[in-house]
Tab-separated table of C-alpha atoms in Angstrom:
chain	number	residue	atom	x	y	z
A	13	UNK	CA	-1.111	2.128	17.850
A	14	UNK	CA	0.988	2.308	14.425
A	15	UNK	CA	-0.218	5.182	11.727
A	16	UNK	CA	-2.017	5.380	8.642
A	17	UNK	CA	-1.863	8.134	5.963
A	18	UNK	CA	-3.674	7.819	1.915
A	19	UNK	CA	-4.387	10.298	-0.299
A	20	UNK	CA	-6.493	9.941	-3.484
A	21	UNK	CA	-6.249	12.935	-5.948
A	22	UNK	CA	-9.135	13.686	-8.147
A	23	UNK	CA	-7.479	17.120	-9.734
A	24	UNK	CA	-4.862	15.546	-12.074
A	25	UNK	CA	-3.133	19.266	-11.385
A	26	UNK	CA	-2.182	17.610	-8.086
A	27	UNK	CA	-0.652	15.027	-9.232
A	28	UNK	CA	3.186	16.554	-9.322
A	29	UNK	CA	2.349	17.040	-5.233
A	30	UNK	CA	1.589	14.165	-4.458
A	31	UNK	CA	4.429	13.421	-2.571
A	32	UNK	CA	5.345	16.384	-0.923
A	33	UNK	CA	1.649	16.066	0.781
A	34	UNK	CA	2.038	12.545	1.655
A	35	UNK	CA	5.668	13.106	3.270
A	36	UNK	CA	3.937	15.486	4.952
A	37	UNK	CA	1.306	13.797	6.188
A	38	UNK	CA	3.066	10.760	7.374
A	39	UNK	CA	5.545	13.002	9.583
A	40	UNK	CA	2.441	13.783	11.817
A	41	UNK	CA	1.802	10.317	12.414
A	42	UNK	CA	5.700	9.651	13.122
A	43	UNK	CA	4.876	9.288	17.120
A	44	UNK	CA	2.291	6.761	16.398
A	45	UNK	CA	4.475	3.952	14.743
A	46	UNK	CA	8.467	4.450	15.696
A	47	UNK	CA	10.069	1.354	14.477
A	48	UNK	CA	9.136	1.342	10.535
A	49	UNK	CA	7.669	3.230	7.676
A	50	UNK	CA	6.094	1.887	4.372
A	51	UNK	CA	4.940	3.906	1.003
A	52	UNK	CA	2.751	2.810	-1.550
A	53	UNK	CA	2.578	5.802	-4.841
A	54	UNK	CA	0.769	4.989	-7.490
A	55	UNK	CA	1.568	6.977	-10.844
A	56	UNK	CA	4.895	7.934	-10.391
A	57	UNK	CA	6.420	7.584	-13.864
A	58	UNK	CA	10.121	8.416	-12.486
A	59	UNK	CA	10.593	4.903	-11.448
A	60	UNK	CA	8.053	2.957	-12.828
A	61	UNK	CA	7.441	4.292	-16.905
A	62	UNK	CA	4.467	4.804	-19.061
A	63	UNK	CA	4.322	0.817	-20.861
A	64	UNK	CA	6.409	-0.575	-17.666
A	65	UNK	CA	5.899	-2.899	-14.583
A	66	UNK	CA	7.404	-2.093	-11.259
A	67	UNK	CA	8.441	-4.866	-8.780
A	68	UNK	CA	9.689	-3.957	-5.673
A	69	UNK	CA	11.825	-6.060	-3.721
A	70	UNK	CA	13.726	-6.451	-0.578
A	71	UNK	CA	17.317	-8.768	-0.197
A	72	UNK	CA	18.379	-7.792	-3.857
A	73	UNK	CA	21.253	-8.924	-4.906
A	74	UNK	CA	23.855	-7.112	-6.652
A	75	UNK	CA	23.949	-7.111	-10.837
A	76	UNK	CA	19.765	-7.716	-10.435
A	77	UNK	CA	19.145	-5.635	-13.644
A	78	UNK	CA	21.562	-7.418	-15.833
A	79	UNK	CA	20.096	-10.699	-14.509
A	80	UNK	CA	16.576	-9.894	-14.746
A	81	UNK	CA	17.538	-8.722	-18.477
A	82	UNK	CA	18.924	-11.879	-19.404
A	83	UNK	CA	16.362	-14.064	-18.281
A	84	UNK	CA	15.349	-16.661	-21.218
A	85	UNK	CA	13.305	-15.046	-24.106
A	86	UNK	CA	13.156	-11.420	-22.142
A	87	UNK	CA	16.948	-11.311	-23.054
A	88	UNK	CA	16.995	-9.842	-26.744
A	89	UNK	CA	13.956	-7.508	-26.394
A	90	UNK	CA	14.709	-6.066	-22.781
A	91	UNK	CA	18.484	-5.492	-22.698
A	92	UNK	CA	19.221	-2.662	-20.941
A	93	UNK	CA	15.993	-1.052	-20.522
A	94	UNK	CA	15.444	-2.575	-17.121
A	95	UNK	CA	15.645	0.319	-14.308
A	96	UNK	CA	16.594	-0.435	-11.069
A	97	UNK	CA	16.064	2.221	-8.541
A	98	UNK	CA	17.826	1.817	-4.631
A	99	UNK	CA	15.953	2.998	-1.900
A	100	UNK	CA	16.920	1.452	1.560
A	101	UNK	CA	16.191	-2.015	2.002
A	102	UNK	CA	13.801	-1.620	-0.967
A	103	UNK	CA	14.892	-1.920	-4.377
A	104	UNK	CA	12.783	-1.207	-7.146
A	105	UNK	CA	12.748	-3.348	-10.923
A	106	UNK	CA	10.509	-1.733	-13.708
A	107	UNK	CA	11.082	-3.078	-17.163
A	108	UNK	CA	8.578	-3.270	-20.347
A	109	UNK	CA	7.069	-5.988	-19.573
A	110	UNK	CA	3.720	-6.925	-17.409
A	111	UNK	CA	3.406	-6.797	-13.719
A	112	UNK	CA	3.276	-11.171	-14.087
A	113	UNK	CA	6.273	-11.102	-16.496
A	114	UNK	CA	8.314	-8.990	-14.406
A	115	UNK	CA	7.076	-10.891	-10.918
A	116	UNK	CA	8.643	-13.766	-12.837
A	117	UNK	CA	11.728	-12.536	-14.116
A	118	UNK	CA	12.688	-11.471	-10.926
A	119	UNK	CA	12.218	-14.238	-9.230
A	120	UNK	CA	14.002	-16.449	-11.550
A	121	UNK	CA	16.953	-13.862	-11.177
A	122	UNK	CA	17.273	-13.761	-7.822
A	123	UNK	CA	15.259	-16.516	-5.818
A	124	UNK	CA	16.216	-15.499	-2.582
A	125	UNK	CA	14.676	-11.713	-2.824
A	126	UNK	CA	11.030	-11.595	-1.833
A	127	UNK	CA	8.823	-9.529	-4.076
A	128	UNK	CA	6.538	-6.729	-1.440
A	129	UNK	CA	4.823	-5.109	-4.219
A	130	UNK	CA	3.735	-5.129	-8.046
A	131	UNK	CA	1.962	-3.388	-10.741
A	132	UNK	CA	2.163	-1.344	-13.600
A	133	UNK	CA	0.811	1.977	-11.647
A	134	UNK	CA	2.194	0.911	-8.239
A	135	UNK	CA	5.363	1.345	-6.738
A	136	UNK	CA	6.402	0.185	-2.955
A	137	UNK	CA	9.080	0.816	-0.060
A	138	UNK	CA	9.344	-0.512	2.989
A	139	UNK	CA	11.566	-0.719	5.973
A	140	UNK	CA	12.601	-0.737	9.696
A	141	UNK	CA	13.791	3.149	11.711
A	142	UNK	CA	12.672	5.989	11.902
A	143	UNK	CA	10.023	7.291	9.497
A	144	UNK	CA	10.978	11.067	8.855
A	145	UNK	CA	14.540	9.163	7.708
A	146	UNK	CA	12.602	6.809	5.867
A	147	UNK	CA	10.522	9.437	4.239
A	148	UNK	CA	13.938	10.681	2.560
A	149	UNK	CA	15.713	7.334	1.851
A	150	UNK	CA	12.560	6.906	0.083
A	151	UNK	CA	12.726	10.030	-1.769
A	152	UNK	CA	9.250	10.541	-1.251
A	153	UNK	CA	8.812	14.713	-1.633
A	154	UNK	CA	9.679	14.051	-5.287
A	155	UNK	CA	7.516	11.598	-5.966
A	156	UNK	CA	4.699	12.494	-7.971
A	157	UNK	CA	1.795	10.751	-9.291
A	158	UNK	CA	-2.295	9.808	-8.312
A	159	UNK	CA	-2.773	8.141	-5.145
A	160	UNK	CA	-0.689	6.939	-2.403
A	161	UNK	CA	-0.822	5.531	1.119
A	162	UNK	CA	1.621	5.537	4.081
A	163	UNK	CA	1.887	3.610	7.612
A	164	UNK	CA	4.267	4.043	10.466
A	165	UNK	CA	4.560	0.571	12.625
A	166	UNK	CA	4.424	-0.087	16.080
A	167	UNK	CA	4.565	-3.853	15.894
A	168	UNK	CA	2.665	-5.751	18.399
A	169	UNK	CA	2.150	-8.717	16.419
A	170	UNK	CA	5.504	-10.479	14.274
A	171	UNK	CA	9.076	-9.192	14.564
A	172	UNK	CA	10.433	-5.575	13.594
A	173	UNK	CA	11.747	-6.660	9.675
A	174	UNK	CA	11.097	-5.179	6.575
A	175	UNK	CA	8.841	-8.189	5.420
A	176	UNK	CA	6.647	-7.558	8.558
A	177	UNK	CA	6.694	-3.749	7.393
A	178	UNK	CA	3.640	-2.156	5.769
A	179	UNK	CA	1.661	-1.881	3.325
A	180	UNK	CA	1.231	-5.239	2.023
A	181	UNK	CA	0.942	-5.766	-1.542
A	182	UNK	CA	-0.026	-9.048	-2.544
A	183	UNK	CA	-1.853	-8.606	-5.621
A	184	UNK	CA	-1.096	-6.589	-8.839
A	185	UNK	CA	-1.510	-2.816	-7.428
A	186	UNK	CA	-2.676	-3.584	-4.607
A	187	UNK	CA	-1.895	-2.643	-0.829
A	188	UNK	CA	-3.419	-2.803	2.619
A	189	UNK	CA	-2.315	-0.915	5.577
A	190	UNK	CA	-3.699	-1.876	8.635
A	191	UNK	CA	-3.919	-0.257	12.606
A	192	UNK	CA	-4.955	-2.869	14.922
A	193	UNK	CA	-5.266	-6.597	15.347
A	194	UNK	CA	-6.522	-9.626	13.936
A	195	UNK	CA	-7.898	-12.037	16.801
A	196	UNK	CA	-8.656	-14.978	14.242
A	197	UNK	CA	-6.338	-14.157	11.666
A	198	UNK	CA	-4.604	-17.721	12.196
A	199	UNK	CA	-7.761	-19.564	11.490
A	200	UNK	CA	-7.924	-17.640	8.542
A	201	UNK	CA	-4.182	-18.312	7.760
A	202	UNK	CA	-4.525	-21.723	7.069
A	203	UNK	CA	-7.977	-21.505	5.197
A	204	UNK	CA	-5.763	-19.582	2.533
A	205	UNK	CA	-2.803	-22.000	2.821
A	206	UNK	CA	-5.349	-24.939	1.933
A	207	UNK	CA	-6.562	-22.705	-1.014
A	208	UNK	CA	-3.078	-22.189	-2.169
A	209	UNK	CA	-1.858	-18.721	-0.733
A	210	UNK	CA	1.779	-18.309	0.414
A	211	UNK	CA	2.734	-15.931	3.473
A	212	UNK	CA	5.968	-14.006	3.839
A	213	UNK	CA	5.330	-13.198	7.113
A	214	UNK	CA	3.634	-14.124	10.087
A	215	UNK	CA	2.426	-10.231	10.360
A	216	UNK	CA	-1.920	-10.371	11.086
A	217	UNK	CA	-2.185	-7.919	8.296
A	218	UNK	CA	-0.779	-9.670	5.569
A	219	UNK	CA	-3.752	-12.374	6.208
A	220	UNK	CA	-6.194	-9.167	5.651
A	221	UNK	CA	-4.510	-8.809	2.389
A	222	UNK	CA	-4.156	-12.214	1.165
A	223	UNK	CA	-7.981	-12.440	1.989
A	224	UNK	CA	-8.597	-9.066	0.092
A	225	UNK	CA	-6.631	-10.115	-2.736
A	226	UNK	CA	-8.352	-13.640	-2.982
A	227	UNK	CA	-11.228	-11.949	-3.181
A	228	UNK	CA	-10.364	-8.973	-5.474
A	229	UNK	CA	-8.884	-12.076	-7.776
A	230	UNK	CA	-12.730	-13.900	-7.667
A	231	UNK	CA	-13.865	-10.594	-9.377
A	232	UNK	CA	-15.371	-9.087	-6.316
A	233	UNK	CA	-15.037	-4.962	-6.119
A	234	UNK	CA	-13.161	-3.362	-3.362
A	235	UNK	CA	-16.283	-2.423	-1.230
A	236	UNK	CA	-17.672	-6.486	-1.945
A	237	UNK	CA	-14.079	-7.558	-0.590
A	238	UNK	CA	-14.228	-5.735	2.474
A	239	UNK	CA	-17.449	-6.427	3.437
A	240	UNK	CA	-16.741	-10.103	3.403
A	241	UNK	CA	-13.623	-8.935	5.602
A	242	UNK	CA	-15.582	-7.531	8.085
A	243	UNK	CA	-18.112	-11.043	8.093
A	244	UNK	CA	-14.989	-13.065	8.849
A	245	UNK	CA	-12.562	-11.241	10.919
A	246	UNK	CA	-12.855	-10.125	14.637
A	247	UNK	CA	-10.665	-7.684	16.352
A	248	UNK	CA	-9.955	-4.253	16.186
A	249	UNK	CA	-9.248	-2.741	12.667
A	250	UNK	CA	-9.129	0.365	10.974
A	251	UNK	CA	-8.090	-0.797	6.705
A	252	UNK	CA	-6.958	1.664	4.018
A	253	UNK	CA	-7.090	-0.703	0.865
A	254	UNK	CA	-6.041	0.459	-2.258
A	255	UNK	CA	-6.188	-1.011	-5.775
A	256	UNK	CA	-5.130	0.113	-9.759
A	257	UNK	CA	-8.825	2.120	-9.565
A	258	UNK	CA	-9.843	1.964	-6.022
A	259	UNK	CA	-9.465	3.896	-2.442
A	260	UNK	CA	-11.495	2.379	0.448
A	261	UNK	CA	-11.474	2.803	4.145
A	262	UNK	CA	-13.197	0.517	6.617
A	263	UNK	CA	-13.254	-0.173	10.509
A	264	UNK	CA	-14.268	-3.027	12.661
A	265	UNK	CA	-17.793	-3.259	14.417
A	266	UNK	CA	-16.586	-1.374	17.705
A	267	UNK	CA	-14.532	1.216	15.252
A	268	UNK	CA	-11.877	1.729	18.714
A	269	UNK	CA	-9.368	2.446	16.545
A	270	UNK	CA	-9.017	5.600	15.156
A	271	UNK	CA	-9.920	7.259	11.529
A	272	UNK	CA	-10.536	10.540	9.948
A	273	UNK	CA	-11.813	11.058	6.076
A	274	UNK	CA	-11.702	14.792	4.326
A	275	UNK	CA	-13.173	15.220	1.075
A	276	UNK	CA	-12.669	18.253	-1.602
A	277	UNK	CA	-13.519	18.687	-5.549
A	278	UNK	CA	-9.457	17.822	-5.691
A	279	UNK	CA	-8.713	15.244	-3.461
A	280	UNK	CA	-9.573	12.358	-0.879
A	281	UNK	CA	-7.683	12.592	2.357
A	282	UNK	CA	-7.524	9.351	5.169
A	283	UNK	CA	-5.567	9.753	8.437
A	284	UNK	CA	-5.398	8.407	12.024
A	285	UNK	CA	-5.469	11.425	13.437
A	286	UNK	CA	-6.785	15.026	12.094
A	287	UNK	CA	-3.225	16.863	12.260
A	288	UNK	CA	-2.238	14.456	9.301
A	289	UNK	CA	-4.670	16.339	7.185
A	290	UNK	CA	-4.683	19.965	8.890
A	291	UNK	CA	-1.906	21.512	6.374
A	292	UNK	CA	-3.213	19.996	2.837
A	293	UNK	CA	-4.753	22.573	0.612
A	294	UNK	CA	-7.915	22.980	0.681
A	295	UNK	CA	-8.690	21.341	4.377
A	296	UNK	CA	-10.716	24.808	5.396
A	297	UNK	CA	-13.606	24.008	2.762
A	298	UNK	CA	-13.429	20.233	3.206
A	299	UNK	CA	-15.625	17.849	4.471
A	300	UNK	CA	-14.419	16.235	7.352
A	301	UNK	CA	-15.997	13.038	9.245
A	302	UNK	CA	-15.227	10.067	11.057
A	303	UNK	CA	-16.141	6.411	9.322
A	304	UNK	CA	-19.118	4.507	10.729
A	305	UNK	CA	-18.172	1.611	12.283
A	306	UNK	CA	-17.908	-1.679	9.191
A	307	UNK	CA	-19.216	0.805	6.762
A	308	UNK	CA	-16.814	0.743	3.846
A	309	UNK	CA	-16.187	4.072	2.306
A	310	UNK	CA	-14.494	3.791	-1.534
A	311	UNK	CA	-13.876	5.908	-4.363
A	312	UNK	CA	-12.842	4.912	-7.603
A	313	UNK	CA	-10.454	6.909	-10.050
């Protein structure tokens, strides 16, 4: 079942709406996935500064931006300009550092948090309820920024948690959301294991974005890496992958699942069902079409 929202902006006029359209949005696909919500924004320089890195964590302890600050050599040039920001079981770290140095730094702060997203354009939340609650613990109206993506889970395949929550973001700025199911996606679990990859969940998506993000890491493009995805996986997919530059939308060889794309001058629009996209701006002149089955469709910034 589960839901699937994204929205690309093009207009940079949008950009202080971006929110607003996507909480929007993701309320119409409420029904489809009732037991969690995740958001991916990209751009939004409340919580994640011009010159910053974001990490966004779940199980943070207490006192995480004085111990992230005081990690090693970060301790005399970052002191107190980390920013912490609480939303739900997500919390989010930005500091002046990169996406890797930050990744790090938290992680030597607080080993027993698990990092679900990084990047220094990309900021994530997930967790388990209702998603029109979520939507506000989230603050996600006043978020603003260029692109974003959200998904509302009905989980079929790994328990109701946050970790199992989408999107997944396993590379810098990067995040797949994903309705459907992975037949092989064990075989392909421990291909990635012997190359080195390490799972926080036992979620089929997050082996659709470890493979992504393996490939994305080899140099390969966003339409490359999903192509390959569509060579090696079998089930029933629809993917909304996005990246520091990239949008793309792709669907398994049957395409069961569904997917709707509208396109204006000002924005890119992806859905799982039409009503997601019937109130944006704009939707009257659009043009509106469903993707071919394994064709990927992506637009770059």
């Amino acid at each position: 079942m589960c839901g699937i929202v994204g929205l690309h902006l093009r207009d940079p006029e949008w950009y202080p709406r971006l929110g607003r359209l996507l909480a929007a949005m993701l309320g119409q696909v409420a029904e489809r996935g009732p037991d969690s919500a995740g958001v991916a924004v990209y751009g939004d320089r409340r919580r994640c500064p011009e010159g910053y890195a974001a990490v966004s964590v779940l199980n943070a302890p207490p006192g995480l931006a004085d111990a992230v600050s005081g990690i090693g050599r970060y301790s005399d040039q970052y002191h107190s300009q980390v920013l912490i920001t609480e939303a739900g079981a997500t919390t989010v770290v930005a500091a002046p550092m990169t996406p890797a140095e930050l990744v790090d730094a938290v992680r030597a702060a607080a080993p027993e948090a698990l990092v679900v997203g990084s990047g220094s354009e990309l900021t994530v939340y997930k967790g388990i309820g209702v998603p029109g609650r979520l939507a506000g613990v989230y603050d996600l109206v006043n978020a603003q920024g260029w692109q974003g993506l959200g998904h509302t889970r009905m989980a079929t395949e790994s328990a109701i948690t946050p970790a199992g929550c989408h999107p997944f973001s396993v590379g810098p700025d990067q995040c797949l959301v994903h309705n459907g199911s992975f037949a092989n996606h064990a075989t392909i679990r421990r291909e990635l294991i012997a190359e080195g990859a390490v799972f926080d969940s036992e979620n089929d998506s997050e082996v659709g974005a470890r493979f992504v993000a393996s490939r994305l890491a080899a140099g390969e493009d966003l339409d490359k890496a999903l192509r390959g995805l569509c060579e090696r996986f079998d089930g029933f997919y629809t993917l909304l992958v996005t990246s520091a530059d990239g949008f793309a939308v792709v669907r398994d060889a049957i395409a069961c699942k569904p997917a709707i794309i509208a396109e204006t001058d000002a924005w890119v629009a992806m859905a799982s069902e039409f009503r997601a996209l019937a109130e944006l701006p704009g939707i009257d002149s659009a043009r509106i079409y469903e993707p071919e089955p394994e064709r990927v469709y992506a637009w770059r910034r």
